[in-house]
mmCIF file of C-alpha atoms in Angstrom:
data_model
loop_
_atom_site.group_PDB
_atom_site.id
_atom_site.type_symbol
_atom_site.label_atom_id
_atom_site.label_comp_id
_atom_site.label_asym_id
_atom_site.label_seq_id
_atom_site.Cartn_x
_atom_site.Cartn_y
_atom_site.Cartn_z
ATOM 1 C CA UNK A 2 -70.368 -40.400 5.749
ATOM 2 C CA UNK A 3 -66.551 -41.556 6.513
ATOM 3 C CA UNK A 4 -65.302 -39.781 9.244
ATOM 4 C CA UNK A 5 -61.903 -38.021 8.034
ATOM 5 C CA UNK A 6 -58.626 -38.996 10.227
ATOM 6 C CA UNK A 7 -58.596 -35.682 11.816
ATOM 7 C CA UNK A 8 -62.018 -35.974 13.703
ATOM 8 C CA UNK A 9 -59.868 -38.229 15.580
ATOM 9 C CA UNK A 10 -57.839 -35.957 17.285
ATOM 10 C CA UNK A 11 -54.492 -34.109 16.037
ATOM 11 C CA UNK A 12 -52.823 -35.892 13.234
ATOM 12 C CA UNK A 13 -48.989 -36.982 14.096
ATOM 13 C CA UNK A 14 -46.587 -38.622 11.816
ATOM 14 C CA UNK A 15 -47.250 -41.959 13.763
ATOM 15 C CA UNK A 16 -51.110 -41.841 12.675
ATOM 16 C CA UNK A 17 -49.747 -41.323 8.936
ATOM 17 C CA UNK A 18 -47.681 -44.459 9.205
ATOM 18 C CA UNK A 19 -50.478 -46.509 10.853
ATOM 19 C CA UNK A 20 -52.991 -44.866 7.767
ATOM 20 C CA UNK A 21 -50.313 -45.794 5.245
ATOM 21 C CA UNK A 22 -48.971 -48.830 6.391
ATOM 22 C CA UNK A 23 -45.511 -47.938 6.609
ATOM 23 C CA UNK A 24 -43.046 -47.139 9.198
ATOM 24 C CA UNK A 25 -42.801 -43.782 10.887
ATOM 25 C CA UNK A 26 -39.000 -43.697 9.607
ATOM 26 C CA UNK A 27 -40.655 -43.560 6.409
ATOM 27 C CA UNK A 28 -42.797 -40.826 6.979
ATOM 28 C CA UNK A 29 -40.289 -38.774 8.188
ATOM 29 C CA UNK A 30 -38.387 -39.582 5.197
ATOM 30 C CA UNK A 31 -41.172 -38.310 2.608
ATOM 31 C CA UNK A 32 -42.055 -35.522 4.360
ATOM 32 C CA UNK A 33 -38.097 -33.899 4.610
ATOM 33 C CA UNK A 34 -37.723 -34.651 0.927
ATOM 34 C CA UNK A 35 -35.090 -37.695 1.381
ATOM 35 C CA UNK A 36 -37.464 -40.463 -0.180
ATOM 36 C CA UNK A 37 -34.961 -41.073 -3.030
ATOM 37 C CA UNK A 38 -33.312 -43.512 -4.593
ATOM 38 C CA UNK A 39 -30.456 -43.891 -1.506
ATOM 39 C CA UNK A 40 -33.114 -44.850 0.868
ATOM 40 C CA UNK A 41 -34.532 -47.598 -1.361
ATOM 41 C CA UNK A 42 -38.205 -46.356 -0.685
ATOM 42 C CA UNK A 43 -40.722 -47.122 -3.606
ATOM 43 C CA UNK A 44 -41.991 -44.628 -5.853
ATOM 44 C CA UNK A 45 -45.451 -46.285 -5.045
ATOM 45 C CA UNK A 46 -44.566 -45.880 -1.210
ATOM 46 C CA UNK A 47 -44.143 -42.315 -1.124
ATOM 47 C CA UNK A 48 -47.049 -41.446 -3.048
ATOM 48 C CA UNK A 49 -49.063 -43.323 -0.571
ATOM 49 C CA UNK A 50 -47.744 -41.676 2.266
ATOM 50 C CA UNK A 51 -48.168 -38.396 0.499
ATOM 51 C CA UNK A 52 -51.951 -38.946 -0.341
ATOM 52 C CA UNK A 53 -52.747 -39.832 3.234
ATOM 53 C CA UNK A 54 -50.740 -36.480 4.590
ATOM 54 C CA UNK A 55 -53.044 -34.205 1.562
ATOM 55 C CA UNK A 56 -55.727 -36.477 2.541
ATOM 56 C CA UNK A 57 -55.918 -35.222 6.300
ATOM 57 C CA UNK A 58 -55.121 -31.912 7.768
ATOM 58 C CA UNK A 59 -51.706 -32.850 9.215
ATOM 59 C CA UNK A 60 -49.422 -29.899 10.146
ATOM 60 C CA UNK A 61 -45.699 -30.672 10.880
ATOM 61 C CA UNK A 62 -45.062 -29.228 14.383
ATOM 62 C CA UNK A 63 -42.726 -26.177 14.061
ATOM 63 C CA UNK A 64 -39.931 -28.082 16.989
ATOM 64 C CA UNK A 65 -40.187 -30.949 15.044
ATOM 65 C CA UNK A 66 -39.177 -29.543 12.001
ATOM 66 C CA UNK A 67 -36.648 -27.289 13.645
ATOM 67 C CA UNK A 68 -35.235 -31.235 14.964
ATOM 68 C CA UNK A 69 -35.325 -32.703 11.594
ATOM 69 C CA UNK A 70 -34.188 -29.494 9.942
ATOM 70 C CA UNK A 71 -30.805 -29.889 11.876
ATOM 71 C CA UNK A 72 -30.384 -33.456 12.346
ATOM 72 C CA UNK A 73 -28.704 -34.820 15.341
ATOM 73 C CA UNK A 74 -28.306 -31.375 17.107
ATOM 74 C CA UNK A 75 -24.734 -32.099 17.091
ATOM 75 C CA UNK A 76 -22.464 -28.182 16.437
ATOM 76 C CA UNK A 77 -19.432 -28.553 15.545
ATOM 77 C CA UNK A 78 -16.240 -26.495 16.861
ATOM 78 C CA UNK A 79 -13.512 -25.730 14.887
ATOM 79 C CA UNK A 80 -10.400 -23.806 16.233
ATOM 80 C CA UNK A 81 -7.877 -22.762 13.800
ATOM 81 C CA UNK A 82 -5.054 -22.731 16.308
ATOM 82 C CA UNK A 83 -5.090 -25.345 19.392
ATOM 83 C CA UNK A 84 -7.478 -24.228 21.630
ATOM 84 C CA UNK A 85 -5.828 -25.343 25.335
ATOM 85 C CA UNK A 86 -2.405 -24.592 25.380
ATOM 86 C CA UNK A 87 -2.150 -21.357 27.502
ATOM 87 C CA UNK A 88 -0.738 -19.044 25.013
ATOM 88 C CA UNK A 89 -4.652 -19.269 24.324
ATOM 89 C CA UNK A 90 -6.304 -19.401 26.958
ATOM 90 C CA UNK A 91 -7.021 -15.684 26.617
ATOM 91 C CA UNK A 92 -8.718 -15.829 23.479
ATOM 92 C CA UNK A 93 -10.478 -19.115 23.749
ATOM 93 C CA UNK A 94 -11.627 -19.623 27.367
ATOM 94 C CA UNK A 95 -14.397 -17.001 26.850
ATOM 95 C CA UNK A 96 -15.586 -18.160 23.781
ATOM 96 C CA UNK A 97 -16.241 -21.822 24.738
ATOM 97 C CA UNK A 98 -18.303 -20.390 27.741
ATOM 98 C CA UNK A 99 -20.288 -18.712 25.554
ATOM 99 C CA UNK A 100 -20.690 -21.184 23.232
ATOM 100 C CA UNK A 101 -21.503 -23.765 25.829
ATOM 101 C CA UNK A 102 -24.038 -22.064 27.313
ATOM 102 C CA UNK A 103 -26.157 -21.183 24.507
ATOM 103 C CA UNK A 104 -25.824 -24.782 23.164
ATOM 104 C CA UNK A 105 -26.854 -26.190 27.234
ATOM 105 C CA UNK A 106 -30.356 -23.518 25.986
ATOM 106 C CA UNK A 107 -30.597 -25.027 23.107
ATOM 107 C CA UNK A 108 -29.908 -28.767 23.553
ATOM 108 C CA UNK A 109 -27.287 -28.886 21.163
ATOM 109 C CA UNK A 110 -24.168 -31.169 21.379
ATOM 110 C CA UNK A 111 -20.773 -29.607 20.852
ATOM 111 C CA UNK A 112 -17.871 -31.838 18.946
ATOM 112 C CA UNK A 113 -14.909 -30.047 18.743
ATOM 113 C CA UNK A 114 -13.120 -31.006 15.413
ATOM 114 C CA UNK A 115 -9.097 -31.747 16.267
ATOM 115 C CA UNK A 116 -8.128 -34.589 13.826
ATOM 116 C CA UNK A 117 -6.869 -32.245 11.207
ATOM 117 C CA UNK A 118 -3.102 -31.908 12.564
ATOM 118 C CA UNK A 119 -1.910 -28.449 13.294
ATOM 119 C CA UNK A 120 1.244 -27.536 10.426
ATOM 120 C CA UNK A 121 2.632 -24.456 11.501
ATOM 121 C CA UNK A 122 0.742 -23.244 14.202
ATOM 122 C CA UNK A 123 -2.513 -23.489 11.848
ATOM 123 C CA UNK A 124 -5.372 -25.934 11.486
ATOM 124 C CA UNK A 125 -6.374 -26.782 7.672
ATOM 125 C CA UNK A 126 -10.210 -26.842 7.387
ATOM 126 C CA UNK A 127 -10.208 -29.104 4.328
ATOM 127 C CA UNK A 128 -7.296 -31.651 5.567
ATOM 128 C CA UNK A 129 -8.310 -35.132 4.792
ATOM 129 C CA UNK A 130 -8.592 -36.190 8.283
ATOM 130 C CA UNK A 131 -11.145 -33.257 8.825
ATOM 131 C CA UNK A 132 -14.751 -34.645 9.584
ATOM 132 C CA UNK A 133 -17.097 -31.219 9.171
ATOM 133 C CA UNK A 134 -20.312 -33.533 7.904
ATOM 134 C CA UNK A 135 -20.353 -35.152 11.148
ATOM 135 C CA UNK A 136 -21.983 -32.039 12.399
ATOM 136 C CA UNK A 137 -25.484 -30.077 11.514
ATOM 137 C CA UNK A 138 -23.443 -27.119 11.272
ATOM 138 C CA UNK A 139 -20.082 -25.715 13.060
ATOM 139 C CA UNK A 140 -18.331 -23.089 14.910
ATOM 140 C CA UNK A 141 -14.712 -21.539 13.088
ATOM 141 C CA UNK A 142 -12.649 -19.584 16.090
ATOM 142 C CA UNK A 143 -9.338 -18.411 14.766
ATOM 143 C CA UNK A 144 -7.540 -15.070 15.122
ATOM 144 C CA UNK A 145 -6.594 -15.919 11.445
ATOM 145 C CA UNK A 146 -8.675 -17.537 8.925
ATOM 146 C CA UNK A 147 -7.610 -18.696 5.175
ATOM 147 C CA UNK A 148 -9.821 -16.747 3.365
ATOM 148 C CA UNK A 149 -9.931 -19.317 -0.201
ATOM 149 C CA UNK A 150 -11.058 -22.349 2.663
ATOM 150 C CA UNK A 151 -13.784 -20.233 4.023
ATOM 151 C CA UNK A 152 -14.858 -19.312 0.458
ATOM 152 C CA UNK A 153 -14.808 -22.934 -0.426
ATOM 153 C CA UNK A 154 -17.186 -23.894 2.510
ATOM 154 C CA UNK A 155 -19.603 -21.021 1.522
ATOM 155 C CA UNK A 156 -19.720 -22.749 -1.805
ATOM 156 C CA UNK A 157 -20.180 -26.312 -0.587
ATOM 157 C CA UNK A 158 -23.332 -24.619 1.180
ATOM 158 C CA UNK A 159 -22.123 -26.469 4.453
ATOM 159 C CA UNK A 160 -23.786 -23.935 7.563
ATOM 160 C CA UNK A 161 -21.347 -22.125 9.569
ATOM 161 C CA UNK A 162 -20.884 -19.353 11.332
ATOM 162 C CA UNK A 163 -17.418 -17.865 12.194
ATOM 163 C CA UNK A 164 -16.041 -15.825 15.366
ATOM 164 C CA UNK A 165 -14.813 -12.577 14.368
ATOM 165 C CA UNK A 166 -15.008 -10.292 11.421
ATOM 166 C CA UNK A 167 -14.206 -11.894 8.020
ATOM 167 C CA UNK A 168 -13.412 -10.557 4.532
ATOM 168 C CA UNK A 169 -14.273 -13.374 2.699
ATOM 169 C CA UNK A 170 -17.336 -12.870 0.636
ATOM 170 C CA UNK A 171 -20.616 -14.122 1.796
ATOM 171 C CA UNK A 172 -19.351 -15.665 5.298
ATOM 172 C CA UNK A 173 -21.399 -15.067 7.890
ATOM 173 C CA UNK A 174 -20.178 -14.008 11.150
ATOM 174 C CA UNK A 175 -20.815 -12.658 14.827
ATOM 175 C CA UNK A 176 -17.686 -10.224 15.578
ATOM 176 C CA UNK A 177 -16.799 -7.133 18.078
ATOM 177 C CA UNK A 178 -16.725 -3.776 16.887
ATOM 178 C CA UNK A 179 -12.237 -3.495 17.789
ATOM 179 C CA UNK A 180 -12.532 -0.460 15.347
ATOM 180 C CA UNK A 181 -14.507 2.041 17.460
ATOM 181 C CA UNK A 182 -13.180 1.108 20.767
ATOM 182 C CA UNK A 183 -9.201 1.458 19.907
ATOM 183 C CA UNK A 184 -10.440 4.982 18.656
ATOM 184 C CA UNK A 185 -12.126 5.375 21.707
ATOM 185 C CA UNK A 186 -9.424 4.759 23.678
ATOM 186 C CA UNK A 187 -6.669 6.620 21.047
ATOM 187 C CA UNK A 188 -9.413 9.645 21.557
ATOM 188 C CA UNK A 189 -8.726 9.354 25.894
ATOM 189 C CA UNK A 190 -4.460 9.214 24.884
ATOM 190 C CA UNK A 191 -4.649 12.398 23.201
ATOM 191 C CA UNK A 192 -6.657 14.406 25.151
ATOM 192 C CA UNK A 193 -4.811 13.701 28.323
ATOM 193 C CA UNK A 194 -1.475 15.301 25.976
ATOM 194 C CA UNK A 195 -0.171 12.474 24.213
ATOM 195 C CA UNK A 196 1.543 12.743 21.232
ATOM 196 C CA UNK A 197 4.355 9.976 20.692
ATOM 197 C CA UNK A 198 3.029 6.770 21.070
ATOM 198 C CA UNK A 199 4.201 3.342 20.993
ATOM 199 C CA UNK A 200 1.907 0.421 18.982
ATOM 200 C CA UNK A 201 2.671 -3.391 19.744
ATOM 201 C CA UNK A 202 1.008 -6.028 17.821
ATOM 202 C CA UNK A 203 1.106 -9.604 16.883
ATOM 203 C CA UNK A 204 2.898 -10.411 13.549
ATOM 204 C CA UNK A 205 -0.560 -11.045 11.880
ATOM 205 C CA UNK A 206 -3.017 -10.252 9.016
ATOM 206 C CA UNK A 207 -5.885 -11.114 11.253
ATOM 207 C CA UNK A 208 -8.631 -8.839 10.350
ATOM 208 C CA UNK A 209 -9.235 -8.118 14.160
ATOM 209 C CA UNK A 210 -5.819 -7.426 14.624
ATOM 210 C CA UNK A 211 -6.257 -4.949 11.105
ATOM 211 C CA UNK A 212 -9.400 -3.465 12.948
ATOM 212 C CA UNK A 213 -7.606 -2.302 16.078
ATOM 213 C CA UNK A 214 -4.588 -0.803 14.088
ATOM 214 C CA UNK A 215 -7.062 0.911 11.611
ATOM 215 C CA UNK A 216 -9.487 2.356 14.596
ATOM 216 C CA UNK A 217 -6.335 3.714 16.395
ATOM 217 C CA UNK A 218 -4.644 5.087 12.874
ATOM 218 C CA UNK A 219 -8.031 6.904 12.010
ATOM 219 C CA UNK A 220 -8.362 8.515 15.498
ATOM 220 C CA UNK A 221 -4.692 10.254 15.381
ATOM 221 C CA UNK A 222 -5.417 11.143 11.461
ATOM 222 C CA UNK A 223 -8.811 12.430 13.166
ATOM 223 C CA UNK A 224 -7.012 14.880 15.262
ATOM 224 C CA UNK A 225 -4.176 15.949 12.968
ATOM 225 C CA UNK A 226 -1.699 13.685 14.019
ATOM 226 C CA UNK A 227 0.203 11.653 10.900
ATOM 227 C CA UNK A 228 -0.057 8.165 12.527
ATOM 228 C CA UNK A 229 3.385 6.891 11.445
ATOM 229 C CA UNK A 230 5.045 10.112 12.270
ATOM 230 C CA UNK A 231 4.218 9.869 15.994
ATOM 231 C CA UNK A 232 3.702 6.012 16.374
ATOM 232 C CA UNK A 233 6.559 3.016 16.253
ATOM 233 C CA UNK A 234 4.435 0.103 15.039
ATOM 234 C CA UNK A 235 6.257 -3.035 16.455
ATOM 235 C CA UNK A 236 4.984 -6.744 15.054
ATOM 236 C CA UNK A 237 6.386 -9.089 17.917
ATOM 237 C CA UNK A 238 5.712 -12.511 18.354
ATOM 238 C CA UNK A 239 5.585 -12.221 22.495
ATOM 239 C CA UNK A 240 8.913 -14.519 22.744
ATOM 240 C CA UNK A 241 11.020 -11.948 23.604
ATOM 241 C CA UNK A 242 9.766 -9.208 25.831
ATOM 242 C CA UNK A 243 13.226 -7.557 26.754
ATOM 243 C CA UNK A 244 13.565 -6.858 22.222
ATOM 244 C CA UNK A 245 10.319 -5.346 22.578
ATOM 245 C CA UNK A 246 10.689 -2.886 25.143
ATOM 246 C CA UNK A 247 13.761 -2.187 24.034
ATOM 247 C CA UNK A 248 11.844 -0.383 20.815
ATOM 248 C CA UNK A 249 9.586 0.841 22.679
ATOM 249 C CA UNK A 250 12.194 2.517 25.280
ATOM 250 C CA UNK A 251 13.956 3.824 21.833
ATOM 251 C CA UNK A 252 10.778 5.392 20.432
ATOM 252 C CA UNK A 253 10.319 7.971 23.015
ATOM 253 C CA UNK A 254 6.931 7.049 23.516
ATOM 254 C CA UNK A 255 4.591 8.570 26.479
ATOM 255 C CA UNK A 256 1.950 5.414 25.734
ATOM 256 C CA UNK A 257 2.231 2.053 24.920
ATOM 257 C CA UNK A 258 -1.016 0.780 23.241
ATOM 258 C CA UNK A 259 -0.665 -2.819 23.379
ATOM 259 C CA UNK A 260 -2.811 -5.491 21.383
ATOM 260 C CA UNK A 261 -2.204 -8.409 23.622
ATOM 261 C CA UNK A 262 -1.763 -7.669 27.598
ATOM 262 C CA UNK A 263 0.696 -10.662 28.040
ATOM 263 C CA UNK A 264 2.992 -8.767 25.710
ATOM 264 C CA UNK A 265 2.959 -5.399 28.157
ATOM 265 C CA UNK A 266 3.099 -7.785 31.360
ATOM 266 C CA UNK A 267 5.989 -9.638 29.864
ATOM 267 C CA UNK A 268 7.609 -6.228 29.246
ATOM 268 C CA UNK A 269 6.535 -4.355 32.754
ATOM 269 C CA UNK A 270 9.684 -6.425 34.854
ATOM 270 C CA UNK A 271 11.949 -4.428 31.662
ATOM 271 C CA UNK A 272 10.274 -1.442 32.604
ATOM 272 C CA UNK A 273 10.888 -1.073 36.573
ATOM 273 C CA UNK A 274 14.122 -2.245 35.781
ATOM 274 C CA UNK A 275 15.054 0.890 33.991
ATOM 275 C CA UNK A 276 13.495 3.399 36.814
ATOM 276 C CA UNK A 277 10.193 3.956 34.863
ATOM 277 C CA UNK A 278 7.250 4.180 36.959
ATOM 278 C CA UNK A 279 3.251 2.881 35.040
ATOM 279 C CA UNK A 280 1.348 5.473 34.392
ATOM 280 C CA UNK A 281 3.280 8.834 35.439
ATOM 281 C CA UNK A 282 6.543 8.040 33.076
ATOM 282 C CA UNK A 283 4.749 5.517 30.932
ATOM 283 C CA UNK A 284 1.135 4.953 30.358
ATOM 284 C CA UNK A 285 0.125 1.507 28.986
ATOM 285 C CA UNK A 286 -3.277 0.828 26.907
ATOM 286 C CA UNK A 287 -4.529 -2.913 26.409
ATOM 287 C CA UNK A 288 -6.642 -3.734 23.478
ATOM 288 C CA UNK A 289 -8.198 -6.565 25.297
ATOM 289 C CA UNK A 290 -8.652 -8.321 28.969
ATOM 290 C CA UNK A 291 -5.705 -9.900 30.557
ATOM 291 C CA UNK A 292 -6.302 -13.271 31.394
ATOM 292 C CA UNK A 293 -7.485 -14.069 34.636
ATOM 293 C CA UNK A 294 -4.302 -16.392 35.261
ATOM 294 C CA UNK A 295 -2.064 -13.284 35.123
ATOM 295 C CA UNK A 296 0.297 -12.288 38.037
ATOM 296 C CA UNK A 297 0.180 -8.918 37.472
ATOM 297 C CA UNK A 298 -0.806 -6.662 39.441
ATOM 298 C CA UNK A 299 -1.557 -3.773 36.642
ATOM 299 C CA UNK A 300 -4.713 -2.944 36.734
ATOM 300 C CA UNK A 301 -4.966 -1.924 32.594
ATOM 301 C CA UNK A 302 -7.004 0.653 31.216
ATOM 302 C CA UNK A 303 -8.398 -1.780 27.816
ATOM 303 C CA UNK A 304 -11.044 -2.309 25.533
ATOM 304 C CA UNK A 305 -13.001 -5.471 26.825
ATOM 305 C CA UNK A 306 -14.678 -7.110 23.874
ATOM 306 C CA UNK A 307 -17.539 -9.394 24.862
ATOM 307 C CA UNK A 308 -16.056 -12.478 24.329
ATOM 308 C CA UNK A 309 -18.573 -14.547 25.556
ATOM 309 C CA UNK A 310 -21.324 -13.018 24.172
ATOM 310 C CA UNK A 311 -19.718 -13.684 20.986
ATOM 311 C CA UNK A 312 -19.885 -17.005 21.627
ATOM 312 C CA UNK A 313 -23.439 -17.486 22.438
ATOM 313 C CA UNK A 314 -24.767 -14.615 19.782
ATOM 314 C CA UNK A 315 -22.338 -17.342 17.000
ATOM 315 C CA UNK A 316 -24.339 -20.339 17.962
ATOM 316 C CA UNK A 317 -27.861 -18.330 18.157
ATOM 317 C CA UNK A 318 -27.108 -17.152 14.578
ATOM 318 C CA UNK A 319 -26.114 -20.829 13.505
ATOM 319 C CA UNK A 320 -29.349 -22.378 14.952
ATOM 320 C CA UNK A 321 -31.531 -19.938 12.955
ATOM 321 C CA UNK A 322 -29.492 -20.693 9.807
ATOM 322 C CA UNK A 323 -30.136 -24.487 10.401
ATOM 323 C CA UNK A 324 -33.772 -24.116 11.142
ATOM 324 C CA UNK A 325 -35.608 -24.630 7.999
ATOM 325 C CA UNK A 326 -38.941 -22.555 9.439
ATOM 326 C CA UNK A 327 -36.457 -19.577 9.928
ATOM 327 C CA UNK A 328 -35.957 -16.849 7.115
ATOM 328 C CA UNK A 329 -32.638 -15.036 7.680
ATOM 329 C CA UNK A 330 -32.023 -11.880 6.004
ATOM 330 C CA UNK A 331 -28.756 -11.511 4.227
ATOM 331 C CA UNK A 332 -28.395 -8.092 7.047
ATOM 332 C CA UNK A 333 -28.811 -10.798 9.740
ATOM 333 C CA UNK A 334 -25.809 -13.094 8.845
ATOM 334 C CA UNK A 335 -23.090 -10.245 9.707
ATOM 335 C CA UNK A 336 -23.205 -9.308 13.650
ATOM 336 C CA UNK A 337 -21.364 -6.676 15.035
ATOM 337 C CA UNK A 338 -21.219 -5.841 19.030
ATOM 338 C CA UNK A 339 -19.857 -2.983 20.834
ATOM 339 C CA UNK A 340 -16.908 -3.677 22.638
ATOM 340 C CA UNK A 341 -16.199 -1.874 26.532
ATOM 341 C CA UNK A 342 -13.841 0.640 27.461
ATOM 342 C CA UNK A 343 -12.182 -0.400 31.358
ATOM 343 C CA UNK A 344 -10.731 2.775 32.784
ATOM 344 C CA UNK A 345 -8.158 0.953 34.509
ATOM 345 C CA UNK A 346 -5.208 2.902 36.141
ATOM 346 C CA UNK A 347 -2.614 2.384 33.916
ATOM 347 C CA UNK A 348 -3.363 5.659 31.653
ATOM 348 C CA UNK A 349 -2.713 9.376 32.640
ATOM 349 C CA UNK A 350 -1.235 12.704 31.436
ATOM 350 C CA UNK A 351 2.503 12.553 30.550
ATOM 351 C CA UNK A 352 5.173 13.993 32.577
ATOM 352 C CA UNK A 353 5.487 16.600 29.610
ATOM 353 C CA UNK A 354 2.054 17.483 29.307
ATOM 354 C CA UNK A 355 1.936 17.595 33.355
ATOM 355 C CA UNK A 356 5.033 20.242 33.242
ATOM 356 C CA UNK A 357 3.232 22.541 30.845
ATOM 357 C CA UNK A 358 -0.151 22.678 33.222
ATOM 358 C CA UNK A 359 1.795 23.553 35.835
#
């Protein structure tokens, strides 16, 4: 009685090629489906290799399919804005730890894409000079996103993942939850007698900057307050900090909430200047973490979202798209984390409210 090839111990992809005559390359080729005509492989070829694999009781092994299912283990990064200049530090820094340290777990390589030239402060993802396909998958960080690029990529089938919530249909993404911690921290304003308040954001259509603006409106509609009765929205590009507390010194405002801390620091030298004192004439609310370069000495009350989880929960969700023994339910490919309210001591009661307890 012939003794079958897998009396002889487990059955590898090497054994195949020494039972077929071929080269392991070429088993490896068969069994991920790529024996076509681009890698010149006979028709005769593969079905040899393919009657010795049904012929024995091989098995692919589930981390070698996980390294063929996503190539070199190369991840690419794509920022929409430049990623090292320190007007971004803040939002960046964070996010490349993250990502970094899931990929070290992993034993993924990162390329970060930058030959597509930035044209107005913005990346293109589809310039010519853009190299995606080098990559098993990639990354997309961006405060803003063009929404007909990322539906374009969905429909190329290319795996990505991006940072932050996204409109576009079918994208997947890992984001932080801005809308239920700016109401959180709306919900601390007006309890401690708030009422006129003062809103700085950047000039954007981001949706995380939309998700901050819609978690604070909903709050003060929440509690009976018309949000653009008792708020002074002001879109500022953070170039000109004296312009911008000038509105907010004209609004009447008890509380600055503030989208991006450098905007408030930039502003705070404005603020001693006219006699005002942070928090007992002026409370100030960030809607994230100051970077950790800052000067300042203001110790904000803020919404901390996890940026560096982010980071690392984006590249977990990416790996599990590219491995081809992973089923990912369509709930799985939209991730949403809590962000963290910092007391801080930058908000308390207004002198108003303070007067009328007394």
């Amino acid at each position: 009685m012939t003794t079958p090839p897998s009396a002889h111990g487990r059955i590898t992809q090497r054994r195949i090629a020494e039972l077929a005559g071929v080269s392991q390359a070429t088993v490896s080729l068969v069994l991920n489906g790529k024996a076509d005509a681009s890698t010149r492989i006979p028709e005769e070829t593969r079905r040899r290799v393919l009657d010795v694999i049904n012929s024995t009781t091989y098995v692919p092994d589930p981390a070698a399919r996980r390294l063929a299912g996503v190539g070199n283990k190369i991840i690419g990064v794509f920022t929409y804005e430049p990623a090292f200049p320190s007007a971004s530090l803040d939002f960046y820094a964070a996010l490349l730890t993250g990502i970094e340290s899931e990929a070290e777990v992993l034993g993924c390589d990162l390329l970060l894409f930058t030959s597509a030239p930035v044209e107005g402060s913005r990346r293109r993802l589809f310039h010519e000079n853009n190299r995606l396909r080098l990559a098993d998958g990639c990354l997309l960080l961006g405060q803003e996103m063009d929404t007909e690029e990322l539906e374009r990529l969905v429909a190329s089938g290319f795996p990505f993942v991006a940072i932050g919530r996204r409109e576009a249909e079918g994208v997947p993404y890992v984001a932080a939850d801005y809308v239920t911690g700016t109401a959180a921290l709306a919900a601390r304003a007006i309890e401690l007698g708030h009422r006129r308040f003062a809103y700085v954001h950047p000039d954007s259509r981001g949706e995380s900057v939309l998700d901050r603006q819609r978690g604070f409106r909903a709050e003060l509609e929440r509690r009976g307050i018309a949000a653009d009765d008792a708020t002074t929205f002001i879109a500022s590009a953070g170039e000109d900090a004296a312009a911008d507390w000038r509105q907010v010194r004209a609004s009447g405002a008890t509380v600055l909430f503030v989208e991006n801390p450098t905007y408030a620091i930039g502003m705070f030298p404005h603020i001693v200047r006219d006699g005002l004192s942070v928090p007992d004439d002026l409370s100030i609310v960030a809607l994230a973490d100051p970077s950790r370069s800052s000067e300042s000495d203001l110790d904000f009350t803020r919404l901390s979202p996890p940026r560096t989880r982010l980071g690392s929960e984006a590249l977990t969700l990416l790996s599990r798209i590219l491995d081809p023994s992973a089923e990912v339910d369509a709930s799985e490919l939209r991730i949403t984390l809590d962000c963290t309210v910092t007391d801080g001591a930058t908000l308390a009661r207004p002198r108003t409210a303070q007067e009328t307890t007394r």
